[in-house]
Amino acid sequence: MAWTMPAETAPHERTWMAFPSEGETLGSTEAEREEGYEAWAAVARAIAEFEPVTMVADPSEVGRARRMLGSGVDVVEAPVDEFWMRDVGPTFVRNTEDPQRIGAVDWIFNGWGDNDWAQWEKSAELGRFVAESAGVERVSSVLVNEGGGIHTDGEGTILATETVQLDPRRNPYATRERVEAEFARTLGARKVIWLPQGLTRDYDEFGTNGHVDIVATFTSPATVLVHDQQNPEHPDHAVSAKIRQALEGQADAEGRPLRILDLPAPSRLHDDFGPVDWSYVNHYVANGAVIACSFGDDVADARAREVLGEAYPGREVVSVEARPIFDRGGGIHCITQQQPSGGDLA
């Protein structure tokens, strides 16, 4: 049976998210926890204006989730520890022979490489739970992978990062060829474009070791949007150049040369812990909308909305405060997962 992963721009049946639960990621004080709850809820409410949203909540958080989200978001109950649905949940795919038939790739999740700080055993089961709740076929995989580690154009081209799927803490015996074969089986990949690394902050103790969804994404076939750190005082200035260099001269699975669009980073360079990894690339495309990160930088936020509006014509660009999400290790794309509609692949 052949599967293919639709582009994020394809029509969605709904968006899946996971509600925060208490632990190191959410925060140690009441104020920190409230900030985290509200950040996740704000993203869910923004998306719910454009398509259905289902929020998976731990039994300890179901009441809070329903109070904060109201009637506009469906809340279902399942054990949750890590609440980055892009990574802990499944990746939805379509059957190539019967586009009405949707599947969900259930990757192995091991806490981004079995990090000591990660609490992941409960959420490692969410791939199966979401597939069953969505009423779609579960596509089992033995690859340790996260949804934030891949992007697709929906036509067989996959972006990935050498430091994620080939990470020996994730897949100690992996090679490019083995990963590409598994992507072909589960995602319909015909070409994988390997990027050399992710952003600098992503290699800190609490990082993902280089997720691609913070550095580059397809906005349409043969068009890639790339994080552009323009300030040479930030270490990601060199990383941006390296990512762009890796993409230049590349073609997609159809043989079309890639067109590269730059998405400038916000102006802030550091926080209390080092160079920030704030990136507008980590947005979410919903039905008729783009849910964009806002970093409290009026000039840069407005510029990002303009770039995203041009990259996704016909979609409304909605900015949502993303700093509390990035403070906890990710962005808007990291906490969302699209379930495509059955039907035409366009």
C-alpha positions as a printed NumPy array, in Angstrom:
array([[  0.   ,   0.   ,   0.   ],
       [  1.438,   3.379,  -1.015],
       [  1.167,   6.516,   1.113],
       [  2.067,  10.143,   0.516],
       [  2.276,  13.078,   2.886],
       [  0.265,  16.072,   1.641],
       [  1.68 ,  19.558,   1.889],
       [  0.605,  21.564,   4.918],
       [ -1.157,  23.896,   2.482],
       [ -3.544,  21.114,   1.391],
       [ -7.063,  21.223,   2.89 ],
       [ -7.289,  20.086,   6.512],
       [ -9.906,  18.008,   8.249],
       [ -8.718,  19.424,  11.574],
       [ -5.736,  20.39 ,  13.706],
       [ -4.494,  18.271,  16.611],
       [ -2.794,  19.749,  19.682],
       [ -1.869,  18.614,  23.213],
       [ -2.644,  20.728,  26.275],
       [  0.23 ,  21.459,  28.674],
       [  0.568,  19.398,  31.815],
       [  2.59 ,  20.198,  34.908],
       [  6.296,  19.458,  34.779],
       [  9.657,  21.029,  34.031],
       [  8.646,  22.25 ,  30.568],
       [  5.545,  24.107,  31.718],
       [  7.274,  25.969,  34.543],
       [  7.979,  25.862,  38.257],
       [  5.859,  28.809,  39.407],
       [  2.156,  29.475,  39.133],
       [  2.815,  32.5  ,  36.901],
       [  4.992,  30.447,  34.554],
       [  2.402,  27.703,  34.344],
       [ -0.415,  30.141,  33.629],
       [  1.678,  31.752,  30.901],
       [  2.201,  28.353,  29.269],
       [ -1.455,  27.34 ,  29.446],
       [ -2.518,  30.629,  27.881],
       [  0.065,  30.431,  25.082],
       [ -1.174,  27.001,  23.965],
       [ -4.807,  28.06 ,  24.338],
       [ -4.259,  31.239,  22.296],
       [ -2.876,  29.222,  19.379],
       [ -5.787,  26.789,  19.544],
       [ -8.351,  29.588,  19.621],
       [ -6.706,  31.311,  16.646],
       [ -6.738,  28.146,  14.541],
       [-10.317,  27.336,  15.561],
       [-11.46 ,  30.438,  13.691],
       [-10.507,  28.641,  10.477],
       [-10.83 ,  24.886,  11.058],
       [-11.768,  22.362,  13.759],
       [ -9.228,  21.824,  16.555],
       [ -8.962,  18.792,  18.819],
       [ -6.942,  19.227,  22.002],
       [ -5.668,  16.127,  23.796],
       [ -5.512,  16.798,  27.526],
       [ -4.116,  14.757,  30.374],
       [ -6.816,  13.684,  32.873],
       [ -5.314,  16.144,  35.363],
       [ -5.815,  19.036,  32.912],
       [ -9.118,  18.259,  31.184],
       [-11.144,  20.673,  33.316],
       [ -8.689,  23.513,  32.85 ],
       [ -8.478,  22.873,  29.109],
       [-12.25 ,  23.015,  28.694],
       [-12.503,  26.205,  30.748],
       [ -9.785,  27.974,  28.815],
       [-10.732,  26.766,  25.347],
       [-14.509,  27.006,  25.536],
       [-16.877,  25.387,  23.082],
       [-14.801,  26.26 ,  20.014],
       [-12.223,  23.518,  20.603],
       [-12.87 ,  19.797,  21.128],
       [-11.099,  18.357,  24.166],
       [-10.354,  14.627,  24.452],
       [ -8.672,  12.844,  27.333],
       [ -5.443,  10.822,  27.214],
       [ -2.231,  10.67 ,  29.249],
       [  0.124,  13.532,  28.306],
       [  3.583,  14.44 ,  29.564],
       [  5.353,  16.137,  26.623],
       [  2.851,  18.361,  24.803],
       [  4.549,  19.159,  21.489],
       [  1.989,  17.486,  19.239],
       [  4.069,  17.939,  16.086],
       [  6.677,  15.649,  17.627],
       [  4.785,  13.245,  19.855],
       [  1.796,  12.773,  17.572],
       [  1.518,  11.007,  14.226],
       [  2.218,  12.365,  10.762],
       [ -0.89 ,  12.104,   8.594],
       [ -0.662,  10.701,   5.074],
       [ -2.999,   9.83 ,   2.176],
       [ -3.318,   6.619,   0.22 ],
       [ -2.082,   7.269,  -3.302],
       [ -4.638,   4.927,  -4.894],
       [ -7.589,   6.034,  -2.762],
       [ -7.17 ,   9.699,  -1.696],
       [-10.19 ,   9.396,   0.6  ],
       [ -8.183,   6.979,   2.715],
       [ -6.091,   8.706,   5.384],
       [ -3.338,   7.119,   7.433],
       [ -1.248,   8.235,  10.389],
       [  2.444,   7.381,  10.592],
       [  3.222,   6.387,  14.167],
       [  6.922,   7.165,  14.55 ],
       [  8.849,   6.029,  17.595],
       [  9.259,   8.973,  19.97 ],
       [ 12.048,   8.814,  22.553],
       [ 12.205,  12.331,  23.944],
       [ 14.342,  13.836,  21.165],
       [ 17.113,  11.333,  21.792],
       [ 16.221,  10.016,  25.261],
       [ 17.259,  13.186,  27.061],
       [ 17.399,  12.902,  30.845],
       [ 15.109,  15.915,  31.288],
       [ 12.401,  14.75 ,  28.882],
       [  9.221,  13.179,  30.244],
       [  8.016,  11.286,  27.22 ],
       [  6.745,   7.826,  28.094],
       [  3.058,   8.841,  28.167],
       [  3.132,  10.973,  25.042],
       [  5.011,   8.271,  23.136],
       [  1.612,   6.548,  22.94 ],
       [ -0.182,   9.543,  21.419],
       [  0.555,   8.515,  17.836],
       [ -1.587,   5.433,  18.289],
       [ -4.225,   7.319,  20.316],
       [ -4.622,  10.116,  17.748],
       [ -4.804,   7.653,  14.852],
       [ -7.555,   5.705,  16.615],
       [ -9.412,   8.859,  17.668],
       [ -9.269,  10.217,  14.117],
       [-10.564,   6.907,  12.772],
       [ -7.672,   6.493,  10.339],
       [ -5.29 ,   3.673,   9.589],
       [ -2.161,   3.511,  11.736],
       [  1.033,   3.193,   9.712],
       [  3.67 ,   1.738,  12.026],
       [  7.303,   2.803,  11.739],
       [ 10.477,   1.651,  13.496],
       [ 12.172,   5.007,  12.826],
       [ 12.688,   7.382,  15.737],
       [ 11.468,  10.628,  14.233],
       [  9.458,  13.726,  15.058],
       [  7.129,  15.715,  12.84 ],
       [  9.254,  18.814,  13.442],
       [ 12.127,  16.999,  11.775],
       [ 10.491,  16.911,   8.339],
       [  8.778,  19.197,   5.852],
       [  7.264,  18.224,   2.509],
       [  6.063,  19.915,  -0.656],
       [  3.307,  17.301,  -0.965],
       [  4.798,  16.08 ,  -4.226],
       [  7.446,  13.716,  -2.954],
       [ 10.162,  16.126,  -1.779],
       [ 11.188,  16.023,   1.89 ],
       [ 13.385,  18.422,   3.848],
       [ 15.303,  16.84 ,   6.722],
       [ 18.347,  17.6  ,   8.873],
       [ 21.401,  15.371,   9.141],
       [ 21.562,  15.838,  12.92 ],
       [ 18.028,  14.577,  13.61 ],
       [ 17.159,  11.303,  11.879],
       [ 20.867,  10.344,  11.768],
       [ 21.328,  11.207,  15.451],
       [ 22.814,   8.085,  17.122],
       [ 20.717,   8.783,  20.239],
       [ 17.654,   8.327,  18.052],
       [ 18.652,   5.852,  15.369],
       [ 22.12 ,   4.419,  16.119],
       [ 22.247,   2.292,  12.961],
       [ 20.648,   4.758,  10.57 ],
       [ 22.158,   5.792,   7.276],
       [ 20.833,   8.271,   4.766],
       [ 19.783,   5.403,   2.538],
       [ 17.833,   3.641,   5.294],
       [ 16.079,   6.827,   6.375],
       [ 15.234,   7.713,   2.778],
       [ 13.807,   4.231,   2.226],
       [ 11.583,   4.605,   5.294],
       [ 10.481,   8.064,   4.154],
       [  9.636,   6.57 ,   0.757],
       [  7.54 ,   3.841,   2.397],
       [  5.689,   6.033,   4.874],
       [  5.634,   9.508,   3.263],
       [  5.918,   8.801,  -0.447],
       [  9.312,  10.53 ,  -0.568],
       [ 11.022,  10.482,  -3.939],
       [ 13.742,  12.939,  -2.982],
       [ 15.128,  13.927,   0.41 ],
       [ 17.057,  17.186,   0.654],
       [ 19.377,  16.954,   3.651],
       [ 20.243,  20.178,   5.437],
       [ 23.472,  20.175,   7.477],
       [ 22.119,  21.561,  10.753],
       [ 19.46 ,  23.544,  12.583],
       [ 19.689,  26.734,  14.627],
       [ 22.365,  27.202,  17.263],
       [ 20.033,  27.195,  20.284],
       [ 18.548,  23.89 ,  19.154],
       [ 21.781,  22.121,  20.145],
       [ 21.595,  23.248,  23.756],
       [ 20.671,  20.785,  26.501],
       [ 16.945,  21.314,  25.962],
       [ 17.014,  21.435,  22.153],
       [ 15.872,  18.986,  19.495],
       [ 19.298,  18.728,  17.842],
       [ 18.293,  20.567,  14.711],
       [ 14.638,  20.374,  13.712],
       [ 14.05 ,  21.565,  10.167],
       [ 10.734,  23.282,  10.907],
       [ 12.501,  26.249,  12.47 ],
       [ 14.897,  26.849,   9.559],
       [ 13.111,  26.027,   6.3  ],
       [  9.709,  25.082,   4.889],
       [  7.98 ,  24.61 ,   1.558],
       [  5.363,  27.264,   0.867],
       [  4.472,  25.797,  -2.54 ],
       [  6.08 ,  23.321,  -4.927],
       [  9.705,  24.247,  -5.657],
       [  9.577,  27.235,  -3.267],
       [ 11.367,  27.134,   0.096],
       [ 11.121,  29.767,   2.817],
       [ 14.354,  30.049,   4.835],
       [ 15.144,  31.623,   8.207],
       [ 17.362,  34.639,   7.571],
       [ 19.377,  35.89 ,  10.532],
       [ 20.777,  39.082,   9.081],
       [ 22.79 ,  40.243,  12.074],
       [ 26.389,  38.915,  11.968],
       [ 26.596,  39.195,  15.76 ],
       [ 24.232,  36.212,  16.068],
       [ 25.721,  32.75 ,  15.445],
       [ 22.719,  31.874,  13.269],
       [ 23.932,  34.417,  10.729],
       [ 26.428,  31.77 ,   9.61 ],
       [ 23.833,  28.999,   9.978],
       [ 21.388,  30.834,   7.692],
       [ 24.1  ,  31.145,   5.068],
       [ 24.921,  27.449,   5.384],
       [ 21.251,  26.436,   5.007],
       [ 20.811,  28.663,   1.973],
       [ 23.988,  27.253,   0.439],
       [ 22.713,  23.697,   0.95 ],
       [ 19.486,  24.566,  -0.896],
       [ 21.009,  26.513,  -3.762],
       [ 21.277,  24.452,  -6.916],
       [ 18.883,  21.818,  -5.562],
       [ 15.851,  20.566,  -7.464],
       [ 12.668,  18.984,  -6.149],
       [ 11.402,  15.474,  -6.878],
       [  9.96 ,  16.711, -10.167],
       [ 13.314,  18.172, -11.216],
       [ 12.261,  21.807, -10.752],
       [ 14.992,  24.144,  -9.422],
       [ 14.218,  25.438,  -5.957],
       [ 13.304,  29.075,  -5.466],
       [ 14.524,  30.359,  -2.102],
       [ 12.678,  33.068,  -0.168],
       [ 14.256,  34.728,   2.861],
       [ 12.241,  35.326,   6.033],
       [ 14.21 ,  37.756,   8.238],
       [ 14.554,  36.992,  11.937],
       [ 13.35 ,  39.394,  14.645],
       [ 15.839,  41.929,  15.946],
       [ 16.486,  40.492,  19.405],
       [ 19.678,  38.457,  19.577],
       [ 19.932,  37.067,  23.129],
       [ 17.976,  36.209,  26.24 ],
       [ 19.176,  35.147,  29.687],
       [ 20.295,  31.769,  28.355],
       [ 22.129,  32.704,  25.161],
       [ 21.339,  33.405,  21.501],
       [ 17.604,  33.219,  20.822],
       [ 16.169,  30.847,  18.235],
       [ 13.15 ,  33.   ,  17.428],
       [ 12.027,  32.168,  13.918],
       [  9.025,  33.144,  11.819],
       [  9.573,  29.987,   9.767],
       [  7.939,  28.08 ,  12.611],
       [  4.409,  29.108,  11.571],
       [  1.354,  26.951,  10.935],
       [ -0.72 ,  26.896,   7.753],
       [ -4.436,  26.345,   8.402],
       [ -7.428,  26.409,   6.057],
       [ -7.446,  29.929,   4.651],
       [ -4.905,  31.222,   7.153],
       [ -1.332,  31.341,   8.336],
       [ -0.893,  31.37 ,  12.107],
       [  2.323,  33.344,  12.506],
       [  4.65 ,  33.824,  15.449],
       [  4.759,  37.243,  17.09 ],
       [  7.793,  38.235,  19.149],
       [  6.745,  41.673,  20.357],
       [  8.895,  43.253,  17.642],
       [  6.512,  45.513,  15.752],
       [  8.748,  46.108,  12.75 ],
       [  9.936,  42.524,  12.326],
       [  6.487,  41.048,  13.08 ],
       [  4.927,  43.265,  10.392],
       [  7.655,  42.377,   7.907],
       [  7.1  ,  38.674,   8.579],
       [  3.356,  39.033,   8.02 ],
       [  4.079,  40.714,   4.694],
       [  6.473,  37.972,   3.579],
       [  4.097,  35.223,   4.688],
       [  1.159,  36.922,   2.959],
       [  3.091,  36.968,  -0.298],
       [  4.276,  33.384,   0.163],
       [  0.743,  32.109,   0.842],
       [ -1.524,  34.24 ,  -1.359],
       [ -5.197,  34.211,  -0.455],
       [ -4.628,  33.283,   3.198],
       [ -5.152,  35.565,   6.171],
       [ -2.016,  35.988,   8.275],
       [ -2.789,  36.006,  12.005],
       [ -0.017,  36.719,  14.511],
       [ -0.05 ,  35.023,  17.925],
       [  2.385,  35.76 ,  20.754],
       [  4.994,  32.993,  20.56 ],
       [  7.662,  33.988,  23.081],
       [  6.226,  31.832,  25.904],
       [  6.237,  28.848,  23.529],
       [  9.828,  29.452,  22.425],
       [ 10.826,  29.908,  26.063],
       [  9.686,  26.327,  26.583],
       [ 11.552,  24.901,  23.614],
       [  9.574,  25.358,  20.397],
       [  7.128,  27.406,  18.398],
       [  3.64 ,  27.416,  16.928],
       [  4.424,  24.763,  14.33 ],
       [  5.844,  22.526,  17.051],
       [  2.57 ,  22.383,  19.01 ],
       [  0.249,  21.704,  16.063],
       [ -0.335,  18.805,  13.672],
       [ -2.573,  18.884,  10.622],
       [ -4.945,  16.09 ,   9.644],
       [ -5.54 ,  16.402,   5.887],
       [ -8.957,  16.074,   4.34 ],
       [ -9.636,  13.021,   2.248],
       [ -9.994,  13.789,  -1.438],
       [ -8.037,  15.525,  -4.155],
       [ -4.297,  15.791,  -3.53 ],
       [ -4.251,  19.435,  -4.652]])
